[in-house]
Structure formats: structure tokens, C-alpha cells
Amino acid sequence: MILTSSEIIAQLEQRLAEQISAAALAEWAFATFYAIEQGELTVMEAEAAHIAEALDALMFADDARFALDEAGLRQLLARLQSP
């Protein structure tokens, strides 16, 4: 299975719409990162850097010290949406 930026974008949009909590987003990001590390998910080379950056920024969002605020989430979203 291939992970794309659009899947991360969907998660960010859900968080911004308050449909999921910061903890749920962090749990998803950690599980996704782990699945990539275990070879259960792959990423396209062209998106690898953006995906790694996004997952790294989101994995610890359940801790308020590391959670991105709305502006940070929107910046991350914009980076993922840019070519």
C-alpha cells in the first residue's frame, strides 16, 4: 500500500475541522510512521521528504509542548499541497 500526501492532508483537514483530537492525529501519525518503517506502507520518492516531515511534526502532537497550533497545522497543510 502506498501512502500519499493527500492522506495526510485529509487527516490535517479533519483536525482543523475539530473532527479528530490532537491525540488521535498523533496516534495516526505514529502508526503510519511505524507502518512505513516496517515496510507495510511505502511512499513515492517524490513525496518522501514531505511525508517524513509531516509525520515527524505530528507524531507527538498528543503532548501540548509539541502539538502544532492552528497556524502550524495550516503551514504544514500548505507545504503538503504545494508541488
PDB file of N, CA, C and O in Angstrom:
ATOM      1  N   MET A   1       0.847  -1.169   0.000  1.00  0.00           N
ATOM      2  CA  MET A   1       0.000   0.000   0.000  1.00  0.00           C
ATOM      3  C   MET A   1       0.896   1.236   0.000  1.00  0.00           C
ATOM      4  O   MET A   1       1.913   1.275   0.674  1.00  0.00           O
ATOM      5  N   ILE A   2       0.475   2.247  -0.743  1.00  0.00           N
ATOM      6  CA  ILE A   2       1.256   3.477  -0.873  1.00  0.00           C
ATOM      7  C   ILE A   2       0.561   4.605  -0.116  1.00  0.00           C
ATOM      8  O   ILE A   2      -0.628   4.859  -0.309  1.00  0.00           O
ATOM      9  N   LEU A   3       1.312   5.280   0.729  1.00  0.00           N
ATOM     10  CA  LEU A   3       0.822   6.455   1.449  1.00  0.00           C
ATOM     11  C   LEU A   3       1.116   7.681   0.595  1.00  0.00           C
ATOM     12  O   LEU A   3       2.228   7.847   0.101  1.00  0.00           O
ATOM     13  N   THR A   4       0.128   8.533   0.442  1.00  0.00           N
ATOM     14  CA  THR A   4       0.310   9.764  -0.325  1.00  0.00           C
ATOM     15  C   THR A   4       0.087  10.978   0.561  1.00  0.00           C
ATOM     16  O   THR A   4      -0.517  10.885   1.639  1.00  0.00           O
ATOM     17  N   SER A   5       0.546  12.097   0.076  1.00  0.00           N
ATOM     18  CA  SER A   5       0.335  13.357   0.799  1.00  0.00           C
ATOM     19  C   SER A   5      -1.139  13.636   1.002  1.00  0.00           C
ATOM     20  O   SER A   5      -1.534  14.222   2.017  1.00  0.00           O
ATOM     21  N   SER A   6      -1.961  13.220   0.059  1.00  0.00           N
ATOM     22  CA  SER A   6      -3.399  13.500   0.168  1.00  0.00           C
ATOM     23  C   SER A   6      -3.998  12.843   1.410  1.00  0.00           C
ATOM     24  O   SER A   6      -4.949  13.380   2.004  1.00  0.00           O
ATOM     25  N   GLU A   7      -3.465  11.709   1.822  1.00  0.00           N
ATOM     26  CA  GLU A   7      -3.977  11.060   3.034  1.00  0.00           C
ATOM     27  C   GLU A   7      -3.606  11.863   4.283  1.00  0.00           C
ATOM     28  O   GLU A   7      -4.399  11.951   5.228  1.00  0.00           O
ATOM     29  N   ILE A   8      -2.430  12.442   4.285  1.00  0.00           N
ATOM     30  CA  ILE A   8      -2.021  13.289   5.409  1.00  0.00           C
ATOM     31  C   ILE A   8      -2.841  14.571   5.392  1.00  0.00           C
ATOM     32  O   ILE A   8      -3.287  15.043   6.441  1.00  0.00           O
ATOM     33  N   ILE A   9      -3.048  15.122   4.212  1.00  0.00           N
ATOM     34  CA  ILE A   9      -3.866  16.328   4.073  1.00  0.00           C
ATOM     35  C   ILE A   9      -5.257  16.080   4.645  1.00  0.00           C
ATOM     36  O   ILE A   9      -5.798  16.921   5.379  1.00  0.00           O
ATOM     37  N   ALA A  10      -5.839  14.939   4.352  1.00  0.00           N
ATOM     38  CA  ALA A  10      -7.166  14.606   4.872  1.00  0.00           C
ATOM     39  C   ALA A  10      -7.170  14.577   6.399  1.00  0.00           C
ATOM     40  O   ALA A  10      -8.109  15.074   7.038  1.00  0.00           O
ATOM     41  N   GLN A  11      -6.133  14.016   6.988  1.00  0.00           N
ATOM     42  CA  GLN A  11      -6.043  13.975   8.448  1.00  0.00           C
ATOM     43  C   GLN A  11      -5.919  15.384   9.023  1.00  0.00           C
ATOM     44  O   GLN A  11      -6.551  15.712  10.031  1.00  0.00           O
ATOM     45  N   LEU A  12      -5.093  16.215   8.389  1.00  0.00           N
ATOM     46  CA  LEU A  12      -4.931  17.593   8.854  1.00  0.00           C
ATOM     47  C   LEU A  12      -6.241  18.367   8.750  1.00  0.00           C
ATOM     48  O   LEU A  12      -6.589  19.126   9.656  1.00  0.00           O
ATOM     49  N   GLU A  13      -6.956  18.175   7.661  1.00  0.00           N
ATOM     50  CA  GLU A  13      -8.240  18.858   7.493  1.00  0.00           C
ATOM     51  C   GLU A  13      -9.239  18.413   8.550  1.00  0.00           C
ATOM     52  O   GLU A  13     -10.003  19.235   9.065  1.00  0.00           O
ATOM     53  N   GLN A  14      -9.224  17.135   8.898  1.00  0.00           N
ATOM     54  CA  GLN A  14     -10.108  16.655   9.962  1.00  0.00           C
ATOM     55  C   GLN A  14      -9.751  17.296  11.295  1.00  0.00           C
ATOM     56  O   GLN A  14     -10.630  17.662  12.072  1.00  0.00           O
ATOM     57  N   ARG A  15      -8.463  17.427  11.554  1.00  0.00           N
ATOM     58  CA  ARG A  15      -8.025  18.050  12.810  1.00  0.00           C
ATOM     59  C   ARG A  15      -8.424  19.519  12.841  1.00  0.00           C
ATOM     60  O   ARG A  15      -8.922  20.014  13.853  1.00  0.00           O
ATOM     61  N   LEU A  16      -8.224  20.230  11.737  1.00  0.00           N
ATOM     62  CA  LEU A  16      -8.581  21.642  11.684  1.00  0.00           C
ATOM     63  C   LEU A  16     -10.088  21.847  11.825  1.00  0.00           C
ATOM     64  O   LEU A  16     -10.521  22.857  12.374  1.00  0.00           O
ATOM     65  N   ALA A  17     -10.863  20.892  11.356  1.00  0.00           N
ATOM     66  CA  ALA A  17     -12.327  20.951  11.491  1.00  0.00           C
ATOM     67  C   ALA A  17     -12.788  20.411  12.844  1.00  0.00           C
ATOM     68  O   ALA A  17     -13.988  20.310  13.092  1.00  0.00           O
ATOM     69  N   GLU A  18     -11.831  20.058  13.698  1.00  0.00           N
ATOM     70  CA  GLU A  18     -12.089  19.513  15.031  1.00  0.00           C
ATOM     71  C   GLU A  18     -12.914  18.230  14.991  1.00  0.00           C
ATOM     72  O   GLU A  18     -13.661  17.917  15.913  1.00  0.00           O
ATOM     73  N   GLN A  19     -12.724  17.457  13.915  1.00  0.00           N
ATOM     74  CA  GLN A  19     -13.391  16.160  13.811  1.00  0.00           C
ATOM     75  C   GLN A  19     -12.579  15.067  14.498  1.00  0.00           C
ATOM     76  O   GLN A  19     -13.122  14.010  14.809  1.00  0.00           O
ATOM     77  N   ILE A  20     -11.283  15.312  14.678  1.00  0.00           N
ATOM     78  CA  ILE A  20     -10.426  14.402  15.437  1.00  0.00           C
ATOM     79  C   ILE A  20      -9.601  15.229  16.418  1.00  0.00           C
ATOM     80  O   ILE A  20      -9.363  16.413  16.204  1.00  0.00           O
ATOM     81  N   SER A  21      -9.181  14.594  17.478  1.00  0.00           N
ATOM     82  CA  SER A  21      -8.392  15.275  18.504  1.00  0.00           C
ATOM     83  C   SER A  21      -6.909  15.280  18.126  1.00  0.00           C
ATOM     84  O   SER A  21      -6.472  14.540  17.237  1.00  0.00           O
ATOM     85  N   ALA A  22      -6.146  16.088  18.828  1.00  0.00           N
ATOM     86  CA  ALA A  22      -4.698  16.097  18.638  1.00  0.00           C
ATOM     87  C   ALA A  22      -4.124  14.722  18.962  1.00  0.00           C
ATOM     88  O   ALA A  22      -3.220  14.239  18.285  1.00  0.00           O
ATOM     89  N   ALA A  23      -4.666  14.086  19.978  1.00  0.00           N
ATOM     90  CA  ALA A  23      -4.191  12.753  20.354  1.00  0.00           C
ATOM     91  C   ALA A  23      -4.469  11.733  19.255  1.00  0.00           C
ATOM     92  O   ALA A  23      -3.616  10.893  18.952  1.00  0.00           O
ATOM     93  N   ALA A  24      -5.645  11.810  18.646  1.00  0.00           N
ATOM     94  CA  ALA A  24      -5.976  10.882  17.558  1.00  0.00           C
ATOM     95  C   ALA A  24      -5.079  11.114  16.356  1.00  0.00           C
ATOM     96  O   ALA A  24      -4.639  10.159  15.710  1.00  0.00           O
ATOM     97  N   LEU A  25      -4.775  12.365  16.059  1.00  0.00           N
ATOM     98  CA  LEU A  25      -3.878  12.685  14.956  1.00  0.00           C
ATOM     99  C   LEU A  25      -2.474  12.158  15.238  1.00  0.00           C
ATOM    100  O   LEU A  25      -1.837  11.561  14.371  1.00  0.00           O
ATOM    101  N   ALA A  26      -2.012  12.337  16.461  1.00  0.00           N
ATOM    102  CA  ALA A  26      -0.689  11.842  16.835  1.00  0.00           C
ATOM    103  C   ALA A  26      -0.630  10.325  16.752  1.00  0.00           C
ATOM    104  O   ALA A  26       0.354   9.763  16.259  1.00  0.00           O
ATOM    105  N   GLU A  27      -1.687   9.673  17.212  1.00  0.00           N
ATOM    106  CA  GLU A  27      -1.735   8.206  17.157  1.00  0.00           C
ATOM    107  C   GLU A  27      -1.703   7.720  15.702  1.00  0.00           C
ATOM    108  O   GLU A  27      -0.986   6.773  15.368  1.00  0.00           O
ATOM    109  N   TRP A  28      -2.466   8.377  14.842  1.00  0.00           N
ATOM    110  CA  TRP A  28      -2.469   8.018  13.419  1.00  0.00           C
ATOM    111  C   TRP A  28      -1.085   8.228  12.810  1.00  0.00           C
ATOM    112  O   TRP A  28      -0.576   7.366  12.091  1.00  0.00           O
ATOM    113  N   ALA A  29      -0.468   9.371  13.102  1.00  0.00           N
ATOM    114  CA  ALA A  29       0.855   9.671  12.538  1.00  0.00           C
ATOM    115  C   ALA A  29       1.892   8.658  13.018  1.00  0.00           C
ATOM    116  O   ALA A  29       2.724   8.191  12.227  1.00  0.00           O
ATOM    117  N   PHE A  30       1.858   8.311  14.295  1.00  0.00           N
ATOM    118  CA  PHE A  30       2.812   7.336  14.819  1.00  0.00           C
ATOM    119  C   PHE A  30       2.601   5.967  14.180  1.00  0.00           C
ATOM    120  O   PHE A  30       3.561   5.317  13.768  1.00  0.00           O
ATOM    121  N   ALA A  31       1.353   5.538  14.092  1.00  0.00           N
ATOM    122  CA  ALA A  31       1.058   4.237  13.479  1.00  0.00           C
ATOM    123  C   ALA A  31       1.473   4.219  12.010  1.00  0.00           C
ATOM    124  O   ALA A  31       2.003   3.211  11.513  1.00  0.00           O
ATOM    125  N   THR A  32       1.271   5.314  11.331  1.00  0.00           N
ATOM    126  CA  THR A  32       1.647   5.414   9.918  1.00  0.00           C
ATOM    127  C   THR A  32       3.163   5.382   9.766  1.00  0.00           C
ATOM    128  O   THR A  32       3.695   4.676   8.902  1.00  0.00           O
ATOM    129  N   PHE A  33       3.860   6.137  10.608  1.00  0.00           N
ATOM    130  CA  PHE A  33       5.324   6.124  10.594  1.00  0.00           C
ATOM    131  C   PHE A  33       5.847   4.708  10.836  1.00  0.00           C
ATOM    132  O   PHE A  33       6.736   4.232  10.130  1.00  0.00           O
ATOM    133  N   TYR A  34       5.286   4.046  11.820  1.00  0.00           N
ATOM    134  CA  TYR A  34       5.709   2.687  12.159  1.00  0.00           C
ATOM    135  C   TYR A  34       5.434   1.726  10.994  1.00  0.00           C
ATOM    136  O   TYR A  34       6.263   0.871  10.678  1.00  0.00           O
ATOM    137  N   ALA A  35       4.300   1.877  10.331  1.00  0.00           N
ATOM    138  CA  ALA A  35       3.966   1.020   9.185  1.00  0.00           C
ATOM    139  C   ALA A  35       4.957   1.223   8.046  1.00  0.00           C
ATOM    140  O   ALA A  35       5.342   0.261   7.368  1.00  0.00           O
ATOM    141  N   ILE A  36       5.414   2.448   7.856  1.00  0.00           N
ATOM    142  CA  ILE A  36       6.436   2.710   6.832  1.00  0.00           C
ATOM    143  C   ILE A  36       7.738   2.035   7.231  1.00  0.00           C
ATOM    144  O   ILE A  36       8.385   1.379   6.416  1.00  0.00           O
ATOM    145  N   GLU A  37       8.119   2.198   8.484  1.00  0.00           N
ATOM    146  CA  GLU A  37       9.365   1.586   8.981  1.00  0.00           C
ATOM    147  C   GLU A  37       9.335   0.061   8.857  1.00  0.00           C
ATOM    148  O   GLU A  37      10.357  -0.554   8.597  1.00  0.00           O
ATOM    149  N   GLN A  38       8.174  -0.527   9.034  1.00  0.00           N
ATOM    150  CA  GLN A  38       8.031  -1.980   8.961  1.00  0.00           C
ATOM    151  C   GLN A  38       7.816  -2.481   7.535  1.00  0.00           C
ATOM    152  O   GLN A  38       7.701  -3.690   7.314  1.00  0.00           O
ATOM    153  N   GLY A  39       7.731  -1.574   6.586  1.00  0.00           N
ATOM    154  CA  GLY A  39       7.542  -1.960   5.195  1.00  0.00           C
ATOM    155  C   GLY A  39       6.102  -2.285   4.830  1.00  0.00           C
ATOM    156  O   GLY A  39       5.844  -2.791   3.742  1.00  0.00           O
ATOM    157  N   GLU A  40       5.178  -1.979   5.718  1.00  0.00           N
ATOM    158  CA  GLU A  40       3.763  -2.230   5.444  1.00  0.00           C
ATOM    159  C   GLU A  40       3.165  -1.151   4.547  1.00  0.00           C
ATOM    160  O   GLU A  40       2.178  -1.387   3.865  1.00  0.00           O
ATOM    161  N   LEU A  41       3.748   0.026   4.583  1.00  0.00           N
ATOM    162  CA  LEU A  41       3.377   1.143   3.720  1.00  0.00           C
ATOM    163  C   LEU A  41       4.629   1.623   3.004  1.00  0.00           C
ATOM    164  O   LEU A  41       5.727   1.534   3.552  1.00  0.00           O
ATOM    165  N   THR A  42       4.438   2.154   1.820  1.00  0.00           N
ATOM    166  CA  THR A  42       5.544   2.782   1.102  1.00  0.00           C
ATOM    167  C   THR A  42       5.113   4.188   0.700  1.00  0.00           C
ATOM    168  O   THR A  42       3.928   4.520   0.726  1.00  0.00           O
ATOM    169  N   VAL A  43       6.087   4.981   0.341  1.00  0.00           N
ATOM    170  CA  VAL A  43       5.821   6.333  -0.148  1.00  0.00           C
ATOM    171  C   VAL A  43       6.558   6.520  -1.461  1.00  0.00           C
ATOM    172  O   VAL A  43       7.608   5.922  -1.681  1.00  0.00           O
ATOM    173  N   MET A  44       5.988   7.344  -2.304  1.00  0.00           N
ATOM    174  CA  MET A  44       6.649   7.643  -3.563  1.00  0.00           C
ATOM    175  C   MET A  44       7.848   8.535  -3.276  1.00  0.00           C
ATOM    176  O   MET A  44       7.792   9.406  -2.400  1.00  0.00           O
ATOM    177  N   GLU A  45       8.927   8.307  -3.991  1.00  0.00           N
ATOM    178  CA  GLU A  45      10.170   9.054  -3.770  1.00  0.00           C
ATOM    179  C   GLU A  45       9.936  10.562  -3.809  1.00  0.00           C
ATOM    180  O   GLU A  45      10.499  11.299  -2.998  1.00  0.00           O
ATOM    181  N   ALA A  46       9.107  11.010  -4.730  1.00  0.00           N
ATOM    182  CA  ALA A  46       8.860  12.447  -4.881  1.00  0.00           C
ATOM    183  C   ALA A  46       8.189  13.059  -3.650  1.00  0.00           C
ATOM    184  O   ALA A  46       8.312  14.254  -3.402  1.00  0.00           O
ATOM    185  N   GLU A  47       7.478  12.255  -2.882  1.00  0.00           N
ATOM    186  CA  GLU A  47       6.765  12.757  -1.699  1.00  0.00           C
ATOM    187  C   GLU A  47       7.443  12.390  -0.386  1.00  0.00           C
ATOM    188  O   GLU A  47       6.996  12.816   0.677  1.00  0.00           O
ATOM    189  N   ALA A  48       8.493  11.624  -0.445  1.00  0.00           N
ATOM    190  CA  ALA A  48       9.104  11.080   0.765  1.00  0.00           C
ATOM    191  C   ALA A  48       9.508  12.144   1.779  1.00  0.00           C
ATOM    192  O   ALA A  48       9.219  12.008   2.975  1.00  0.00           O
ATOM    193  N   ALA A  49      10.155  13.205   1.331  1.00  0.00           N
ATOM    194  CA  ALA A  49      10.624  14.236   2.259  1.00  0.00           C
ATOM    195  C   ALA A  49       9.457  14.955   2.920  1.00  0.00           C
ATOM    196  O   ALA A  49       9.463  15.176   4.141  1.00  0.00           O
ATOM    197  N   HIS A  50       8.428  15.306   2.153  1.00  0.00           N
ATOM    198  CA  HIS A  50       7.260  15.995   2.712  1.00  0.00           C
ATOM    199  C   HIS A  50       6.520  15.094   3.704  1.00  0.00           C
ATOM    200  O   HIS A  50       6.087  15.553   4.763  1.00  0.00           O
ATOM    201  N   ILE A  51       6.387  13.841   3.359  1.00  0.00           N
ATOM    202  CA  ILE A  51       5.679  12.907   4.235  1.00  0.00           C
ATOM    203  C   ILE A  51       6.458  12.690   5.526  1.00  0.00           C
ATOM    204  O   ILE A  51       5.880  12.714   6.616  1.00  0.00           O
ATOM    205  N   ALA A  52       7.761  12.517   5.424  1.00  0.00           N
ATOM    206  CA  ALA A  52       8.582  12.323   6.628  1.00  0.00           C
ATOM    207  C   ALA A  52       8.499  13.543   7.541  1.00  0.00           C
ATOM    208  O   ALA A  52       8.347  13.408   8.765  1.00  0.00           O
ATOM    209  N   GLU A  53       8.562  14.731   6.963  1.00  0.00           N
ATOM    210  CA  GLU A  53       8.467  15.966   7.738  1.00  0.00           C
ATOM    211  C   GLU A  53       7.112  16.060   8.441  1.00  0.00           C
ATOM    212  O   GLU A  53       7.039  16.393   9.630  1.00  0.00           O
ATOM    213  N   ALA A  54       6.051  15.755   7.711  1.00  0.00           N
ATOM    214  CA  ALA A  54       4.710  15.852   8.278  1.00  0.00           C
ATOM    215  C   ALA A  54       4.511  14.859   9.420  1.00  0.00           C
ATOM    216  O   ALA A  54       4.016  15.232  10.489  1.00  0.00           O
ATOM    217  N   LEU A  55       4.890  13.616   9.197  1.00  0.00           N
ATOM    218  CA  LEU A  55       4.711  12.609  10.242  1.00  0.00           C
ATOM    219  C   LEU A  55       5.535  12.951  11.473  1.00  0.00           C
ATOM    220  O   LEU A  55       5.072  12.787  12.603  1.00  0.00           O
ATOM    221  N   ASP A  56       6.750  13.446  11.256  1.00  0.00           N
ATOM    222  CA  ASP A  56       7.610  13.834  12.374  1.00  0.00           C
ATOM    223  C   ASP A  56       6.967  14.958  13.183  1.00  0.00           C
ATOM    224  O   ASP A  56       7.012  14.951  14.409  1.00  0.00           O
ATOM    225  N   ALA A  57       6.352  15.898  12.493  1.00  0.00           N
ATOM    226  CA  ALA A  57       5.713  17.024  13.178  1.00  0.00           C
ATOM    227  C   ALA A  57       4.448  16.608  13.923  1.00  0.00           C
ATOM    228  O   ALA A  57       4.079  17.243  14.909  1.00  0.00           O
ATOM    229  N   LEU A  58       3.807  15.546  13.463  1.00  0.00           N
ATOM    230  CA  LEU A  58       2.514  15.157  14.025  1.00  0.00           C
ATOM    231  C   LEU A  58       2.567  14.038  15.052  1.00  0.00           C
ATOM    232  O   LEU A  58       1.650  13.906  15.867  1.00  0.00           O
ATOM    233  N   MET A  59       3.614  13.234  15.053  1.00  0.00           N
ATOM    234  CA  MET A  59       3.652  12.033  15.907  1.00  0.00           C
ATOM    235  C   MET A  59       3.525  12.317  17.394  1.00  0.00           C
ATOM    236  O   MET A  59       3.024  11.494  18.141  1.00  0.00           O
ATOM    237  N   PHE A  60       3.967  13.471  17.818  1.00  0.00           N
ATOM    238  CA  PHE A  60       3.972  13.763  19.247  1.00  0.00           C
ATOM    239  C   PHE A  60       2.972  14.862  19.602  1.00  0.00           C
ATOM    240  O   PHE A  60       3.066  15.489  20.646  1.00  0.00           O
ATOM    241  N   ALA A  61       1.990  15.067  18.720  1.00  0.00           N
ATOM    242  CA  ALA A  61       1.003  16.130  18.909  1.00  0.00           C
ATOM    243  C   ALA A  61       0.082  15.900  20.099  1.00  0.00           C
ATOM    244  O   ALA A  61      -0.648  16.799  20.493  1.00  0.00           O
ATOM    245  N   ASP A  62       0.127  14.720  20.690  1.00  0.00           N
ATOM    246  CA  ASP A  62      -0.699  14.468  21.872  1.00  0.00           C
ATOM    247  C   ASP A  62      -0.116  15.132  23.113  1.00  0.00           C
ATOM    248  O   ASP A  62      -0.789  15.265  24.127  1.00  0.00           O
ATOM    249  N   ASP A  63       1.120  15.596  23.023  1.00  0.00           N
ATOM    250  CA  ASP A  63       1.768  16.340  24.104  1.00  0.00           C
ATOM    251  C   ASP A  63       1.686  17.821  23.731  1.00  0.00           C
ATOM    252  O   ASP A  63       2.204  18.229  22.688  1.00  0.00           O
ATOM    253  N   ALA A  64       1.046  18.623  24.557  1.00  0.00           N
ATOM    254  CA  ALA A  64       0.818  20.037  24.242  1.00  0.00           C
ATOM    255  C   ALA A  64       2.119  20.782  23.927  1.00  0.00           C
ATOM    256  O   ALA A  64       2.109  21.732  23.155  1.00  0.00           O
ATOM    257  N   ARG A  65       3.238  20.339  24.488  1.00  0.00           N
ATOM    258  CA  ARG A  65       4.509  21.015  24.217  1.00  0.00           C
ATOM    259  C   ARG A  65       4.953  20.848  22.772  1.00  0.00           C
ATOM    260  O   ARG A  65       5.723  21.653  22.270  1.00  0.00           O
ATOM    261  N   PHE A  66       4.477  19.801  22.116  1.00  0.00           N
ATOM    262  CA  PHE A  66       4.906  19.514  20.747  1.00  0.00           C
ATOM    263  C   PHE A  66       3.799  19.686  19.710  1.00  0.00           C
ATOM    264  O   PHE A  66       4.063  19.632  18.512  1.00  0.00           O
ATOM    265  N   ALA A  67       2.583  19.872  20.167  1.00  0.00           N
ATOM    266  CA  ALA A  67       1.450  19.968  19.247  1.00  0.00           C
ATOM    267  C   ALA A  67       1.522  21.255  18.440  1.00  0.00           C
ATOM    268  O   ALA A  67       1.885  22.312  18.958  1.00  0.00           O
ATOM    269  N   LEU A  68       1.194  21.136  17.161  1.00  0.00           N
ATOM    270  CA  LEU A  68       1.124  22.316  16.313  1.00  0.00           C
ATOM    271  C   LEU A  68      -0.180  23.050  16.592  1.00  0.00           C
ATOM    272  O   LEU A  68      -1.227  22.429  16.748  1.00  0.00           O
ATOM    273  N   ASP A  69      -0.091  24.369  16.646  1.00  0.00           N
ATOM    274  CA  ASP A  69      -1.313  25.157  16.770  1.00  0.00           C
ATOM    275  C   ASP A  69      -1.970  25.250  15.390  1.00  0.00           C
ATOM    276  O   ASP A  69      -1.474  24.684  14.417  1.00  0.00           O
ATOM    277  N   GLU A  70      -3.081  25.965  15.311  1.00  0.00           N
ATOM    278  CA  GLU A  70      -3.798  26.049  14.043  1.00  0.00           C
ATOM    279  C   GLU A  70      -2.911  26.605  12.929  1.00  0.00           C
ATOM    280  O   GLU A  70      -2.913  26.084  11.810  1.00  0.00           O
ATOM    281  N   ALA A  71      -2.134  27.635  13.233  1.00  0.00           N
ATOM    282  CA  ALA A  71      -1.253  28.220  12.217  1.00  0.00           C
ATOM    283  C   ALA A  71      -0.218  27.197  11.752  1.00  0.00           C
ATOM    284  O   ALA A  71       0.067  27.093  10.552  1.00  0.00           O
ATOM    285  N   GLY A  72       0.333  26.442  12.676  1.00  0.00           N
ATOM    286  CA  GLY A  72       1.311  25.417  12.323  1.00  0.00           C
ATOM    287  C   GLY A  72       0.707  24.314  11.478  1.00  0.00           C
ATOM    288  O   GLY A  72       1.331  23.832  10.525  1.00  0.00           O
ATOM    289  N   LEU A  73      -0.512  23.911  11.822  1.00  0.00           N
ATOM    290  CA  LEU A  73      -1.209  22.889  11.027  1.00  0.00           C
ATOM    291  C   LEU A  73      -1.477  23.398   9.619  1.00  0.00           C
ATOM    292  O   LEU A  73      -1.301  22.677   8.641  1.00  0.00           O
ATOM    293  N   ARG A  74      -1.866  24.662   9.512  1.00  0.00           N
ATOM    294  CA  ARG A  74      -2.144  25.240   8.192  1.00  0.00           C
ATOM    295  C   ARG A  74      -0.869  25.378   7.362  1.00  0.00           C
ATOM    296  O   ARG A  74      -0.889  25.163   6.148  1.00  0.00           O
ATOM    297  N   GLN A  75       0.248  25.705   7.999  1.00  0.00           N
ATOM    298  CA  GLN A  75       1.524  25.787   7.286  1.00  0.00           C
ATOM    299  C   GLN A  75       1.933  24.413   6.769  1.00  0.00           C
ATOM    300  O   GLN A  75       2.390  24.280   5.630  1.00  0.00           O
ATOM    301  N   LEU A  76       1.780  23.403   7.595  1.00  0.00           N
ATOM    302  CA  LEU A  76       2.099  22.045   7.186  1.00  0.00           C
ATOM    303  C   LEU A  76       1.195  21.613   6.034  1.00  0.00           C
ATOM    304  O   LEU A  76       1.653  21.024   5.057  1.00  0.00           O
ATOM    305  N   LEU A  77      -0.070  21.941   6.132  1.00  0.00           N
ATOM    306  CA  LEU A  77      -1.027  21.633   5.077  1.00  0.00           C
ATOM    307  C   LEU A  77      -0.614  22.302   3.762  1.00  0.00           C
ATOM    308  O   LEU A  77      -0.614  21.666   2.710  1.00  0.00           O
ATOM    309  N   ALA A  78      -0.217  23.570   3.825  1.00  0.00           N
ATOM    310  CA  ALA A  78       0.201  24.294   2.627  1.00  0.00           C
ATOM    311  C   ALA A  78       1.440  23.660   2.011  1.00  0.00           C
ATOM    312  O   ALA A  78       1.537  23.545   0.770  1.00  0.00           O
ATOM    313  N   ARG A  79       2.391  23.228   2.826  1.00  0.00           N
ATOM    314  CA  ARG A  79       3.601  22.587   2.303  1.00  0.00           C
ATOM    315  C   ARG A  79       3.263  21.282   1.596  1.00  0.00           C
ATOM    316  O   ARG A  79       3.831  20.940   0.566  1.00  0.00           O
ATOM    317  N   LEU A  80       2.315  20.529   2.155  1.00  0.00           N
ATOM    318  CA  LEU A  80       1.916  19.269   1.528  1.00  0.00           C
ATOM    319  C   LEU A  80       1.142  19.484   0.229  1.00  0.00           C
ATOM    320  O   LEU A  80       1.191  18.636  -0.667  1.00  0.00           O
ATOM    321  N   GLN A  81       0.449  20.596   0.133  1.00  0.00           N
ATOM    322  CA  GLN A  81      -0.351  20.870  -1.053  1.00  0.00           C
ATOM    323  C   GLN A  81       0.464  21.492  -2.186  1.00  0.00           C
ATOM    324  O   GLN A  81       0.012  21.493  -3.316  1.00  0.00           O
ATOM    325  N   SER A  82       1.641  22.005  -1.867  1.00  0.00           N
ATOM    326  CA  SER A  82       2.462  22.642  -2.910  1.00  0.00           C
ATOM    327  C   SER A  82       3.224  21.575  -3.688  1.00  0.00           C
ATOM    328  O   SER A  82       3.600  20.544  -3.126  1.00  0.00           O
ATOM    329  N   PRO A  83       3.436  21.832  -4.975  1.00  0.00           N
ATOM    330  CA  PRO A  83       4.124  20.820  -5.804  1.00  0.00           C
ATOM    331  C   PRO A  83       5.579  20.613  -5.432  1.00  0.00           C
ATOM    332  O   PRO A  83       6.254  21.315  -4.855  1.00  0.00           O
TER     333      PRO A  83
END
